[in-house]
Short mmCIF file of C-alpha atoms in Angstrom, two decimals:
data_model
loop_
_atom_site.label_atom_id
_atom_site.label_comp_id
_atom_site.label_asym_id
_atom_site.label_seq_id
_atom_site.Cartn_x
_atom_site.Cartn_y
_atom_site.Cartn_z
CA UNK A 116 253.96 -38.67 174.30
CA UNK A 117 254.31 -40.67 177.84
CA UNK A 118 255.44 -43.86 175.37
CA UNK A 119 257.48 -42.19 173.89
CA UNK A 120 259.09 -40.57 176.73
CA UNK A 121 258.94 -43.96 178.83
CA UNK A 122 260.47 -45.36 175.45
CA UNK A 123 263.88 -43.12 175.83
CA UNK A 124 264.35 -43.82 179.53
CA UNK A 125 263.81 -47.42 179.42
CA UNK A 126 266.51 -47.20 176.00
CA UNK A 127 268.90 -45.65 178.54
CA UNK A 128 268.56 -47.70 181.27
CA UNK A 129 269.37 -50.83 178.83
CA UNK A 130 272.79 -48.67 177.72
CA UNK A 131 273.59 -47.79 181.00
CA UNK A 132 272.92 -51.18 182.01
CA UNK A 133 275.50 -52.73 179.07
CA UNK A 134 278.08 -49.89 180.43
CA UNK A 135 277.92 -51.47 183.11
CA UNK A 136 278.23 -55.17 182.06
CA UNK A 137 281.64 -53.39 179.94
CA UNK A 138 283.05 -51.67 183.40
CA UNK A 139 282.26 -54.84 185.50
CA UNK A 140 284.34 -57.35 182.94
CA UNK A 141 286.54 -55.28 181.26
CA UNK A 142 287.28 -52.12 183.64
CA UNK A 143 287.38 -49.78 180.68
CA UNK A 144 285.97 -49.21 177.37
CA UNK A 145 289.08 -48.69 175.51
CA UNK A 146 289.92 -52.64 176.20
CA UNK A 147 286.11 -53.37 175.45
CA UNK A 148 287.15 -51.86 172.34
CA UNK A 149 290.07 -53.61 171.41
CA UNK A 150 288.08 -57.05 172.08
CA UNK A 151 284.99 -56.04 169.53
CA UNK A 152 286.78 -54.32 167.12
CA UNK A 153 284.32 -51.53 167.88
CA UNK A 154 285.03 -47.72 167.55
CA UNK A 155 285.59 -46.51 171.81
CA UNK A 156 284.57 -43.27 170.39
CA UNK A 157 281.22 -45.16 168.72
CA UNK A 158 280.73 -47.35 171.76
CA UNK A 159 281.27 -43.91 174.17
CA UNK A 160 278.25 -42.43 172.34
CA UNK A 161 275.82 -45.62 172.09
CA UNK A 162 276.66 -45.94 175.77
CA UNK A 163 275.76 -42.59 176.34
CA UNK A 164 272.29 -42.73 174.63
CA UNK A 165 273.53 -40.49 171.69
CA UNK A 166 273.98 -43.08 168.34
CA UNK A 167 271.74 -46.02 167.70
CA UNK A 168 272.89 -48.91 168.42
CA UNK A 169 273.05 -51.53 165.43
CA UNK A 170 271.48 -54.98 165.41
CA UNK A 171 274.83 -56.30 164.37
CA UNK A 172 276.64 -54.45 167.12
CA UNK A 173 274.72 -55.44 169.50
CA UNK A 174 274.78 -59.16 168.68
CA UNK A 175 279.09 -58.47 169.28
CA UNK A 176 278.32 -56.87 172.52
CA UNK A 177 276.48 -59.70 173.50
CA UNK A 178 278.90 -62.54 172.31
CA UNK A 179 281.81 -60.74 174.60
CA UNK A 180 280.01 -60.08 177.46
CA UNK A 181 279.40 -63.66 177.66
CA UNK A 182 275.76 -63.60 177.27
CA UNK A 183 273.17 -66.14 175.43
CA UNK A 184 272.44 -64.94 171.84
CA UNK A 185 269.40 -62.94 172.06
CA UNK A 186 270.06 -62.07 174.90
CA UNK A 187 269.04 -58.55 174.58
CA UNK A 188 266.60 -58.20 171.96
CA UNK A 189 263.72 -57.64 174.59
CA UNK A 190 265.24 -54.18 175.32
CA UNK A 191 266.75 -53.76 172.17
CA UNK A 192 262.88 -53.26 170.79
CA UNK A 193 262.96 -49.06 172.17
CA UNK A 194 265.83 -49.23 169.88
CA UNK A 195 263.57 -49.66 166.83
CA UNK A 196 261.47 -45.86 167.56
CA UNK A 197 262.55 -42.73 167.10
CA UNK A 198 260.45 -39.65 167.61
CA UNK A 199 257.72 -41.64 168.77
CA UNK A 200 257.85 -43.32 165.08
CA UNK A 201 259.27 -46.98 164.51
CA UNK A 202 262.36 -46.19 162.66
CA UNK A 203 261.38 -48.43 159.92
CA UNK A 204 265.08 -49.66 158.95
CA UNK A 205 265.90 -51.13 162.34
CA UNK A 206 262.85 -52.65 162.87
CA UNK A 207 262.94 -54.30 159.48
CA UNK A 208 266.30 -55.99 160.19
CA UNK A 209 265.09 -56.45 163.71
CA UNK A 210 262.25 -58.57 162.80
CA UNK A 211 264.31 -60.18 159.69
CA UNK A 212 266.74 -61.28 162.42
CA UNK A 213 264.17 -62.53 164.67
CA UNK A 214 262.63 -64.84 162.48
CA UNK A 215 265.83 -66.38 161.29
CA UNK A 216 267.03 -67.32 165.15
CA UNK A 217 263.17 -68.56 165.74
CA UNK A 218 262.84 -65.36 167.96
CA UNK A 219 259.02 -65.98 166.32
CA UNK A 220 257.07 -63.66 169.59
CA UNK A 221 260.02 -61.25 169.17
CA UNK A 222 259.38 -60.69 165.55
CA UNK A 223 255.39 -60.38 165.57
CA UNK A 224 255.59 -57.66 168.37
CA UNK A 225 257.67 -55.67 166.77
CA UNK A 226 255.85 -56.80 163.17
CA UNK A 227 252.75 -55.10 165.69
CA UNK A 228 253.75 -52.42 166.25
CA UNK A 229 254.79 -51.49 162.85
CA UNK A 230 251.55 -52.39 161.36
CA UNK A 231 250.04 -49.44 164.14
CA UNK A 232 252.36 -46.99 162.81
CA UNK A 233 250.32 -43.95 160.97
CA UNK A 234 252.46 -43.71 157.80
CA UNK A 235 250.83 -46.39 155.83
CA UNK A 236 252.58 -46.16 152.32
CA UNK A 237 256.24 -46.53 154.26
CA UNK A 238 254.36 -49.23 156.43
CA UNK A 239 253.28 -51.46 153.41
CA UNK A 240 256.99 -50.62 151.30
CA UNK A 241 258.50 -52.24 154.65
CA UNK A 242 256.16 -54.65 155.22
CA UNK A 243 256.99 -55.86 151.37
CA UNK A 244 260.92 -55.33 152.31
CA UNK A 245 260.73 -57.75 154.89
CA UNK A 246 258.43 -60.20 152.85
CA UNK A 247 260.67 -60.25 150.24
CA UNK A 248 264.05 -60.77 152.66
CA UNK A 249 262.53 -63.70 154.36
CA UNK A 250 260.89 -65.32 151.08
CA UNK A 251 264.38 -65.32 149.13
CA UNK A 252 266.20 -66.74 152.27
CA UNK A 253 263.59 -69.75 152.45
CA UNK A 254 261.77 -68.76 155.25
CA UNK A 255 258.41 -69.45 153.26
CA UNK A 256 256.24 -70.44 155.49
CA UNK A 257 256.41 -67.18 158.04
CA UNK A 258 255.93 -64.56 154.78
CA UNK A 259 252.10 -65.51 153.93
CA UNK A 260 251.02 -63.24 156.75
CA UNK A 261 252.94 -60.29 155.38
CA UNK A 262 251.62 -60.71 151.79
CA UNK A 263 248.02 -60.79 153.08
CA UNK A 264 248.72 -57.77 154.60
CA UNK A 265 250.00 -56.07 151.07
CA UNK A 266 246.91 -57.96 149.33
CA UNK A 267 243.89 -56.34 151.97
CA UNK A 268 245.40 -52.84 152.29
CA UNK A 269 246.81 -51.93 148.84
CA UNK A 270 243.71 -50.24 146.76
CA UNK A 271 245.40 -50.12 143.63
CA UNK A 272 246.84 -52.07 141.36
CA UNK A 273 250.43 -51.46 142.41
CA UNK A 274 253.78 -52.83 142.03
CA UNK A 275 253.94 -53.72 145.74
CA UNK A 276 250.22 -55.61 145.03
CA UNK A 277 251.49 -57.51 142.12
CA UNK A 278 254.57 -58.98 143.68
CA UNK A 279 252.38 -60.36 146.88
CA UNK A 280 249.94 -61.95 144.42
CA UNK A 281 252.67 -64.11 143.08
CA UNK A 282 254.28 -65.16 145.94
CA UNK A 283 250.73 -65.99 147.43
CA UNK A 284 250.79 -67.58 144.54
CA UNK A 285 253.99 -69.54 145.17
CA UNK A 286 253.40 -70.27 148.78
CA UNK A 287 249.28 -71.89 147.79
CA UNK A 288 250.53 -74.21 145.16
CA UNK A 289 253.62 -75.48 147.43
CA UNK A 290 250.71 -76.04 149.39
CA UNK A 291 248.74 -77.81 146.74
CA UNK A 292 246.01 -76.59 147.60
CA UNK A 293 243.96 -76.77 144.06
CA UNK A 294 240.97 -74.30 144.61
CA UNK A 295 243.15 -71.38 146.22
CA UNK A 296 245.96 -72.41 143.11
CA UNK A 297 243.47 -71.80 141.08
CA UNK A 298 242.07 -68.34 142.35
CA UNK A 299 245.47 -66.71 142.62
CA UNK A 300 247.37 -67.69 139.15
CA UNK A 301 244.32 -65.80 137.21
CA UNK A 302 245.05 -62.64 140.08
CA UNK A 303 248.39 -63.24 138.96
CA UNK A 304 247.41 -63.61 135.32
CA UNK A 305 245.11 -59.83 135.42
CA UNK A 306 248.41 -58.41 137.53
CA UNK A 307 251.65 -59.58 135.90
CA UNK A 308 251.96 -56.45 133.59
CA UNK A 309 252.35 -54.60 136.99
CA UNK A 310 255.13 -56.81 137.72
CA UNK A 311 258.65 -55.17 137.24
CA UNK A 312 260.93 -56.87 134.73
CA UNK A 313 263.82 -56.18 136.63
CA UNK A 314 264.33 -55.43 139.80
CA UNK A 315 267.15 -55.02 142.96
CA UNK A 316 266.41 -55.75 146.50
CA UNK A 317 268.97 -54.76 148.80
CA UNK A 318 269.33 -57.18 151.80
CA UNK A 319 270.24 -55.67 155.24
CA UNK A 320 273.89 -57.09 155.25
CA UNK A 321 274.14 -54.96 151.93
CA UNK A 322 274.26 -57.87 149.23
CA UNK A 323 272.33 -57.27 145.94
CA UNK A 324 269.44 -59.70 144.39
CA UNK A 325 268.23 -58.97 141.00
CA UNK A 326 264.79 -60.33 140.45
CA UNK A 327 263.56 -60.91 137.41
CA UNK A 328 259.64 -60.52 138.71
CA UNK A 329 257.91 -60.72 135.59
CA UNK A 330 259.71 -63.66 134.06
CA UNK A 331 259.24 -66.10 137.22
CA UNK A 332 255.53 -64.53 136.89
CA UNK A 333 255.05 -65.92 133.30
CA UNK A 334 257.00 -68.91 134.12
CA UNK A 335 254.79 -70.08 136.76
CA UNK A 336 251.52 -69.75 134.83
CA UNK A 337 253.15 -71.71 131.81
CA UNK A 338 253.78 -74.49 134.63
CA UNK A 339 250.69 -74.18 135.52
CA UNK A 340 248.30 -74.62 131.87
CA UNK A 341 251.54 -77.26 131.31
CA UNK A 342 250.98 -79.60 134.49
CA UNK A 343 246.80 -79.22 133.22
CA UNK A 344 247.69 -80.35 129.48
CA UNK A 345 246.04 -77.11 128.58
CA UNK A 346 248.45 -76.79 125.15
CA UNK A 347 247.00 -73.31 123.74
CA UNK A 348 247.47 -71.54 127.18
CA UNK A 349 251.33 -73.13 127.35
CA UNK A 350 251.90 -72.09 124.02
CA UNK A 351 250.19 -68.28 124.55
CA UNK A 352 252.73 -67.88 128.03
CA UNK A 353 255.49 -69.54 126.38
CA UNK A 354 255.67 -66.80 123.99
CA UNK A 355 254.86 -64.20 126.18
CA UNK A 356 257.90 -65.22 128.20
CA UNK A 357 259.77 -65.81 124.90
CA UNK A 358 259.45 -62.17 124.10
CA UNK A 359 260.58 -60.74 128.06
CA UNK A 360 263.38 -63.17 128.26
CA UNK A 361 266.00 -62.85 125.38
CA UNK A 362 269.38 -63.25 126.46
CA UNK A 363 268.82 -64.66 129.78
CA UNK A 364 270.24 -68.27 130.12
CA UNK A 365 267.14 -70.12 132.03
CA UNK A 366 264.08 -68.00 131.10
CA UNK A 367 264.61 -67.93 127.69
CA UNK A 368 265.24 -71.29 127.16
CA UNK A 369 262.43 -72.75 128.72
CA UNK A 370 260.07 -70.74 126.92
CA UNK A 371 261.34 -72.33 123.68
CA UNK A 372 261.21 -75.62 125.42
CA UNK A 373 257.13 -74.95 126.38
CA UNK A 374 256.22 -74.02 123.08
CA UNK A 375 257.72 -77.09 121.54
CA UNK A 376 255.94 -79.27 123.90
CA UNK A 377 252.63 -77.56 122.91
CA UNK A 378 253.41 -77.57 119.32
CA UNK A 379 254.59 -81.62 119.82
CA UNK A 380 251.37 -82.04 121.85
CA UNK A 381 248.98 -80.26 119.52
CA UNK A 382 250.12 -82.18 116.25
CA UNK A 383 252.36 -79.52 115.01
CA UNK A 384 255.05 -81.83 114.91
CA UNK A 385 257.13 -80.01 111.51
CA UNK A 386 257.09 -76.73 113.44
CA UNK A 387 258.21 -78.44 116.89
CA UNK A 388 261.27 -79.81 114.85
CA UNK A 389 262.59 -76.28 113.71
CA UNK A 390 261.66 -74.94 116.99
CA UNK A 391 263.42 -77.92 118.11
CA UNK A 392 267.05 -76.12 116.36
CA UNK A 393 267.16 -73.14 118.64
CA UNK A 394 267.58 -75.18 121.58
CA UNK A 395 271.27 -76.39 121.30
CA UNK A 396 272.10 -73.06 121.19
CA UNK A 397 271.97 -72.67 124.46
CA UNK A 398 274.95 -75.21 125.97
CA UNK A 399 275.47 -78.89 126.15
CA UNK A 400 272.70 -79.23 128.78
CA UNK A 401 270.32 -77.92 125.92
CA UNK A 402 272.13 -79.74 123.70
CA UNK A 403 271.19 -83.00 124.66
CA UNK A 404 267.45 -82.01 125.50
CA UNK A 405 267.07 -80.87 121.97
CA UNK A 406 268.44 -83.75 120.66
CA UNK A 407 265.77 -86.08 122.98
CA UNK A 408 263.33 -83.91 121.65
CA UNK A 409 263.94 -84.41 117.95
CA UNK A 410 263.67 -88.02 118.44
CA UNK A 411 260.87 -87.72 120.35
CA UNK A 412 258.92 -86.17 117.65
CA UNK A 413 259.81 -88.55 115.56
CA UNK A 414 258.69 -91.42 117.56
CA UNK A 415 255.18 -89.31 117.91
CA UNK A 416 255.24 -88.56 113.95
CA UNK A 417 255.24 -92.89 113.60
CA UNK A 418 259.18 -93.49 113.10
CA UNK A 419 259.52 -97.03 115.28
CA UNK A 420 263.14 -97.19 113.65
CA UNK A 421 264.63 -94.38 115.85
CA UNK A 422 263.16 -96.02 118.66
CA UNK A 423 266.53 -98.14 119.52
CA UNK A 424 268.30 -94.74 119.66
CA UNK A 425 265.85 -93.22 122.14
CA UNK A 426 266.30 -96.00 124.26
CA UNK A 427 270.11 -94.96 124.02
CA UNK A 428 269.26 -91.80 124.75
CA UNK A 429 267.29 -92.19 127.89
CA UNK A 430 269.18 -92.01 131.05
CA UNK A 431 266.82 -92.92 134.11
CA UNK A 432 263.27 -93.60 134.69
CA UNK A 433 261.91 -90.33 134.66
CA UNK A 434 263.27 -89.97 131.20
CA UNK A 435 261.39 -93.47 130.28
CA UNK A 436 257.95 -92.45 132.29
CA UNK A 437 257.88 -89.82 129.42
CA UNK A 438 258.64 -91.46 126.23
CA UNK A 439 257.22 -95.04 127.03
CA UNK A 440 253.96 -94.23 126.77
CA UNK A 441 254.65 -92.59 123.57
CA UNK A 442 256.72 -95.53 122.00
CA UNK A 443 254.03 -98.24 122.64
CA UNK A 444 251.60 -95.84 120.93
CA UNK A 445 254.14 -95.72 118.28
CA UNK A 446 253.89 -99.37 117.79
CA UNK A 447 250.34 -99.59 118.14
CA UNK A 448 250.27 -97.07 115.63
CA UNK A 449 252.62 -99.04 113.29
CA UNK A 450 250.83 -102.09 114.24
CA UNK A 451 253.77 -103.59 115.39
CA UNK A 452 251.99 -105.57 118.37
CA UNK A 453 254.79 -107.65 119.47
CA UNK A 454 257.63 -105.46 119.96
CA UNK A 455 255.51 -103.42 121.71
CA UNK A 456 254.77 -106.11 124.08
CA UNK A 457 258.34 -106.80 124.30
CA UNK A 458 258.78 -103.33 125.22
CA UNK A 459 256.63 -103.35 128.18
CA UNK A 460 257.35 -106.36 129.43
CA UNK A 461 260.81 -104.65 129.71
CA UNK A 462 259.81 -101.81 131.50
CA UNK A 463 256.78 -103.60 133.62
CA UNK A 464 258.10 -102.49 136.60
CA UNK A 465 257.24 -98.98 136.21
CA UNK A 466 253.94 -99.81 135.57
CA UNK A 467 254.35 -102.04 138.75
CA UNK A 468 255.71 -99.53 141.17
CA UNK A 469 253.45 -98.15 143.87
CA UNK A 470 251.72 -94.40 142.61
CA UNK A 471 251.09 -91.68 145.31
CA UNK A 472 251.84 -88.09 143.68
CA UNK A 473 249.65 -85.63 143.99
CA UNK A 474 251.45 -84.06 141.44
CA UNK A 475 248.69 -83.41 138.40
CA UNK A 476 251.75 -83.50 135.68
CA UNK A 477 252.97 -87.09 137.69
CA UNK A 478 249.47 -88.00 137.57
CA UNK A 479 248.88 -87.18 134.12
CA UNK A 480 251.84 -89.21 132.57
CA UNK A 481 251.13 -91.64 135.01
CA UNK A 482 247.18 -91.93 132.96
CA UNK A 483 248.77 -91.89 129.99
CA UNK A 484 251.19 -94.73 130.81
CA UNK A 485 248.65 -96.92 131.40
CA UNK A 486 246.56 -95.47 128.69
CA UNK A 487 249.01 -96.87 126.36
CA UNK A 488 249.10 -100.61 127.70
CA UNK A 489 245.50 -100.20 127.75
CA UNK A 490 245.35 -99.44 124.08
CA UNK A 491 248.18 -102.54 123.39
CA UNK A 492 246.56 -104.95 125.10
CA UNK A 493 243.18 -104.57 123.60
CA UNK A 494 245.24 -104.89 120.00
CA UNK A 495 246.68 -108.40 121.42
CA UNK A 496 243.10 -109.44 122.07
CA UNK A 497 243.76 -109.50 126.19
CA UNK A 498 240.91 -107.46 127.44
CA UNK A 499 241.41 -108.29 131.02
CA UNK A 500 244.92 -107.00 131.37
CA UNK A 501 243.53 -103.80 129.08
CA UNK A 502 240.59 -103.41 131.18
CA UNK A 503 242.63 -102.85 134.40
CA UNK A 504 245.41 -100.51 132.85
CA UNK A 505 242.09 -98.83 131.47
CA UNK A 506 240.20 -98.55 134.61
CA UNK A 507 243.65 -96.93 136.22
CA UNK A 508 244.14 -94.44 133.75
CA UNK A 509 240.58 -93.67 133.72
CA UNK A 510 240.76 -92.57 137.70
CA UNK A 511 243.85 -90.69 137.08
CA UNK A 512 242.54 -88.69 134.33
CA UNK A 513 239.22 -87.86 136.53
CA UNK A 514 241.14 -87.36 139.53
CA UNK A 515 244.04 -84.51 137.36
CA UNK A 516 241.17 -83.00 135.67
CA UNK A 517 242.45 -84.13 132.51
CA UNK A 518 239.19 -84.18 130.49
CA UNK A 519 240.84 -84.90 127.06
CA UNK A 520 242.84 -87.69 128.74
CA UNK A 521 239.33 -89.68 130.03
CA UNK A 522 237.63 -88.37 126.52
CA UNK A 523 240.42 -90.65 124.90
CA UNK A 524 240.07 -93.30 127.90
CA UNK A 525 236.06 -93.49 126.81
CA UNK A 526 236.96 -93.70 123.17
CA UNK A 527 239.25 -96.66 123.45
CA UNK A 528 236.58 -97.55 125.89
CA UNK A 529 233.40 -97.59 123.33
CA UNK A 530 235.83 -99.49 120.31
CA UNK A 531 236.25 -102.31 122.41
CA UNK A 532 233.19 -102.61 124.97
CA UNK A 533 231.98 -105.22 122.64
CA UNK A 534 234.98 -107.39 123.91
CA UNK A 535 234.63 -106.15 127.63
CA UNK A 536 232.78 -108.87 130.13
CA UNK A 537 230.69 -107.76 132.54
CA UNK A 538 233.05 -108.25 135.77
CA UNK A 539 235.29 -105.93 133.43
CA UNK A 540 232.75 -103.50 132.77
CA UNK A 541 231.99 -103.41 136.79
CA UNK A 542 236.01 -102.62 137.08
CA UNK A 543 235.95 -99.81 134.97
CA UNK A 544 232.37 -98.17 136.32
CA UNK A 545 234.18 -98.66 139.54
CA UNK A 546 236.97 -96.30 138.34
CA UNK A 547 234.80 -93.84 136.82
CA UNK A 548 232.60 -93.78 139.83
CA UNK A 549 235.65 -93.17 142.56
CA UNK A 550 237.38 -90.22 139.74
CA UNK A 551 234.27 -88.53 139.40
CA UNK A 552 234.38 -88.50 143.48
CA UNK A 553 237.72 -86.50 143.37
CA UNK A 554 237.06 -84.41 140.65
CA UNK A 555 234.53 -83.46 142.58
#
């Protein structure tokens, strides 16, 4: 009762105090008023203690009595109880605010004192509020505190829990940090049925976000089995985000998009192809994609003739990182030895450019890129050029985790070790030796 009590007189001291500020450059409210734009009847009764006084109000007070931004948000703290209670609105804005003018020890005091407040359930639904402000305005790396907070104290499997998993989710694999990545997308995996499908959050100037929860839930995982090559589990999320997702322009789309992939990847190439049809339905940016993906198919299914049209097709290099590999297997495959030389002889200098992602999907078409010249050069009877490109893709595959990748590597490995010298064969032990080290 004494802080609360010692919280209303130090509230109106701080009014009294602006009053005074107001009398001192502006002699009267009523021309205080006219300045702000503020109510004289509204500023009469925040002066006198008997309306709150608003966050945004008080950042106009502040700008025309000349002071610093901020200026005020010490005091303006008793302003964020009432009844001895935090008065869980204001202090959500409050600490919102903070955080977005890097008023950091502001923010966590307040954040402090709402944590010690007895009413838990309104505690954690603000504590998600203010999460959920600061994630959507990109203020990422401040909300991990507040969703560890929702993950220890929530004991069932709630909405509120749900949501925190996958943005913990979000924020660990922006992190890249593999091990925690890994621990949170199967929480996220046992919790996205408690995810809403649709959803409003109401900011604190008023504006309206819809959220589609569930959909960016189901997204993420298929990223996730996709970047790992895992084709069953891409194909198994695809669909489940297939089925959520009708009608909306992204989700829905990309789920058909993932399932052709695993089909494509898998073999399935006949059912990729009228999967493939759905896609142009969806605008000229689709449009395009599916028509790169028909041809792509093709190339896998053997067809070197469309391969002068893909090339056509293909726009920059991150369009040509992805097919290349596949069109020298397509010669291989055709036997066709010397355009596929010709073809990466063309393109040498993406096999030439300096490689530091840490990206497992840039590392995995990186291994399969070299894979590929791996496989060609072997066929053109030049071991030592296949040997390297082997050893390379070999690391890469170890070092993504992409077992079927290096199971492939040591297949092309064993046809040809009786054409591999023994400085060649050190090379590639070398490489298996140093992937095995960061696979760990």
């Amino acid at each position: 009762m004494d802080q609360e009590f010692q919280r209303y007189q130090n509230r109106g001291k701080f009014k009294q105090a602006l009053l005074n500020e107001v009398r001192l450059k502006y002699v009267s409210i009523s021309r205080f008023s006219r300045h702000t734009g503020i109510n004289e009847r509204t500023l009469g009764l925040i002066f006198k203690d008997k309306q709150a006084l608003s966050l945004d109000k008080l950042d106009i007070i502040t700008e025309a009595l000349s002071f610093p931004p901020c200026h005020f948000y010490k005091d303006y703290i008793n302003e964020c109880f009432i009844n001895g209670h935090v008065h869980y609105g204001r202090a959500s804005e409050f600490i919102v605010h903070c955080y977005l003018l890097n008023q950091v020890e502001l923010a966590e005091e307040m954040k402090s004192y709402l944590i010690e407040d007895t009413s838990k359930r309104q505690v954690n639904q603000t504590i998600m509020e203010i999460a959920e402000q600061l994630f959507l305005i990109g203020k990422t790396d401040v909300t991990e505190p507040f969703y560890d907070y929702i993950i220890q104290g929530e004991e069932t499997l709630s909405e509120k829990l749900a949501i925190a998993v996958l943005r913990k989710y979000t924020i660990v694999r922006l992190r890249k940090n593999v091990e925690q990545t890994r621990q949170y997308l199967y929480k996220l995996i046992d919790m996205v049925g408690n995810l809403p499908t649709n959803s409003e959050l109401i900011f604190h100037d008023n504006h309206k976000v819809h959220l589609k929860y569930q959909c960016q839930a189901y997204f993420l995982i298929v990223k996730y089995f996709n970047s790992r090559e895992d084709w069953e589990q891409v194909y198994y999320y695809a669909s489940k985000l297939g089925a959520i997702s009708v009608g909306d322009p992204y989700y829905h789309p990309s789920s058909i998009i993932y399932k052709i992939s695993s089909l494509r990847e898998r073999g399935h190439l006949n059912e990729a192809l009228i999967l493939n049809q759905e896609i142009s339905n969806f605008g000229s940016t689709y449009e395009r994609l599916s028509i790169g993906n028909q041809r792509l198919i093709e190339v896998e299914n053997g067809n070197q003739d469309v391969i002068p049209a893909v090339l056509e097709w293909i726009e920059n290099d991150d369009e040509m990182k992805l097919f290349l590999p596949i069109m020298l297997e397509c010669y291989v495959k055709n036997e066709n030895y010397i355009d596929g030389l010709h073809m990466y002889q063309s393109y040498k200098h993406l096999f030439d450019e300096p490689f530091h992602s840490v990206m497992l999907l840039h590392q995995r078409r990186k291994s399969r890129l070299f894979l590929s010249a791996a496989e060609l050069f072997f066929k053109l009877g030049n071991q030592e050029d296949a040997c390297i490109y082997l050893a390379e893709a070999i690391e890469l595959s170890l070092e993504s985790k992409n077992l079927s990748r290096f199971q492939k590597c040591m297949l092309l490995f064993s046809m040809n070790i009786h054409m591999i010298r023994q400085s060649e064969l050190n090379l590639i032990q070398a490489s298996i030796k140093r992937g095995e080290i960061q696979y760990g």
